[in-house]
Amino acid sequence: MSLLFSPYKLRSLTLRNRIVVSPMCQYSGEDGFANDWHLVHLGTRATGGAALVIQEATAVTPEGRISPQDLGIWKDEHIDKLKSITGFIHSQGAVAGIQLAHAGRKASTARPWEGGKQLNTAMGGWTSVAPSAIPFYENDIAPEALSETAIEELIQAFGDAASRALKAGYKLVEIHAAHGYLIHEFLSPLSNQRTDQWGGSFENRTRFLLRIVDAVRKVWPDELPLFVRISATDWVEGGWDLESSVKLAAILKEKDVDLVDCSSGGLAPNAIIPAGPGYQVGFAETIRKEAGIATGAVGIIVTAAQAEAILEEGKADLIFMARELLRNPYFPLEAAQQLGDEIEWPAQYARARRPLK
């Protein structure tokens, strides 16, 4: 059997293969509530053969949404619909995960297909928050700098969200500390210019994330895994970089984080990112080798052969896929045939099973 379709153990869980549905915002909820779009979107990827289906960035507070249509898990009323989603994913042999997030200064924007611009309060938006009152775009309304009390409340909000995620049936939590959102804003010296215990030194800038990890682990069962997604570099001189990511990853391992999901960028609009097939895989490889923690590779991974080579060369432990699974939710079924592996198909689709020509 190929490595891509070999099982992978995470604490009490065993993933049926190494393909992960990366969290992808759908901008299709209302007041944080999931609906049938999310059920079908996520459920289809489970029937398509992926091992782990991670729900999109799900806000831990209303102000933590990227857009007014983002999903949320800041109140108990959100749980019922989420239960139907996790139940279906698990019925298909996949594992349901959730990404817990706060958008920070990149919150309160229109959906991408509606322009993606910042929304003011008259347009249905709200005042965003950040470590420092520095806007993402120069002409944006500046966010409010968080008080120490507000920081403590947000740490608790992540813990409370993890408790709700457990009640909703998720078996894995990923903390979103990437792509220029709130936790990443604390990590990077480009966006964090605080002079108190939450800014300045590496130890201070990582404090917010590490406290959130502690808050989540306090309520998240020991037998269930915890991931953290990071941007391994800001792609800007003087910003967060790979060396800092390796150092952070080693600390996360000590705090019982099971895997670092290695993405990049998103913090600085002027970053020049050399995007191309597998352009972020090197980050996963370096962090895996130097920090001694499992990693996930993500970023323009589009073929079975490419994914298999990443695993064979020891560059990552799991393959996170996004846009390719939007194009083809049944990619895993096809990839298995391409690699010569026999995997289980949904019984309802068995009549379509045949070798690829």
JSON list of C-alpha atoms in Angstrom, two decimals, residues 5 30 45 53 56 64 148 167 216 226 282 326 337 343:
[
{"chain": "A", "resi": 5, "resn": "PHE", "atom": "CA", "xyz": [-3.36, 5.45, 1.82]},
{"chain": "A", "resi": 30, "resn": "GLU", "atom": "CA", "xyz": [-26.09, 33.39, 9.29]},
{"chain": "A", "resi": 45, "resn": "ARG", "atom": "CA", "xyz": [-15.59, 15.22, 1.11]},
{"chain": "A", "resi": 53, "resn": "VAL", "atom": "CA", "xyz": [-12.47, 16.67, 7.31]},
{"chain": "A", "resi": 56, "resn": "GLU", "atom": "CA", "xyz": [-13.70, 26.05, 8.13]},
{"chain": "A", "resi": 64, "resn": "GLY", "atom": "CA", "xyz": [-13.98, 37.04, 15.36]},
{"chain": "A", "resi": 148, "resn": "GLU", "atom": "CA", "xyz": [-5.29, 42.86, 28.94]},
{"chain": "A", "resi": 167, "resn": "LYS", "atom": "CA", "xyz": [-20.41, 18.47, 22.63]},
{"chain": "A", "resi": 216, "resn": "VAL", "atom": "CA", "xyz": [-8.12, 24.25, 24.95]},
{"chain": "A", "resi": 226, "resn": "LEU", "atom": "CA", "xyz": [-4.96, 18.94, 18.87]},
{"chain": "A", "resi": 282, "resn": "GLY", "atom": "CA", "xyz": [9.77, 22.84, 2.72]},
{"chain": "A", "resi": 326, "resn": "LEU", "atom": "CA", "xyz": [-13.15, 21.83, -4.20]},
{"chain": "A", "resi": 337, "resn": "GLN", "atom": "CA", "xyz": [-6.62, 3.82, -8.11]},
{"chain": "A", "resi": 343, "resn": "ILE", "atom": "CA", "xyz": [-9.82, 1.31, -0.62]}
]
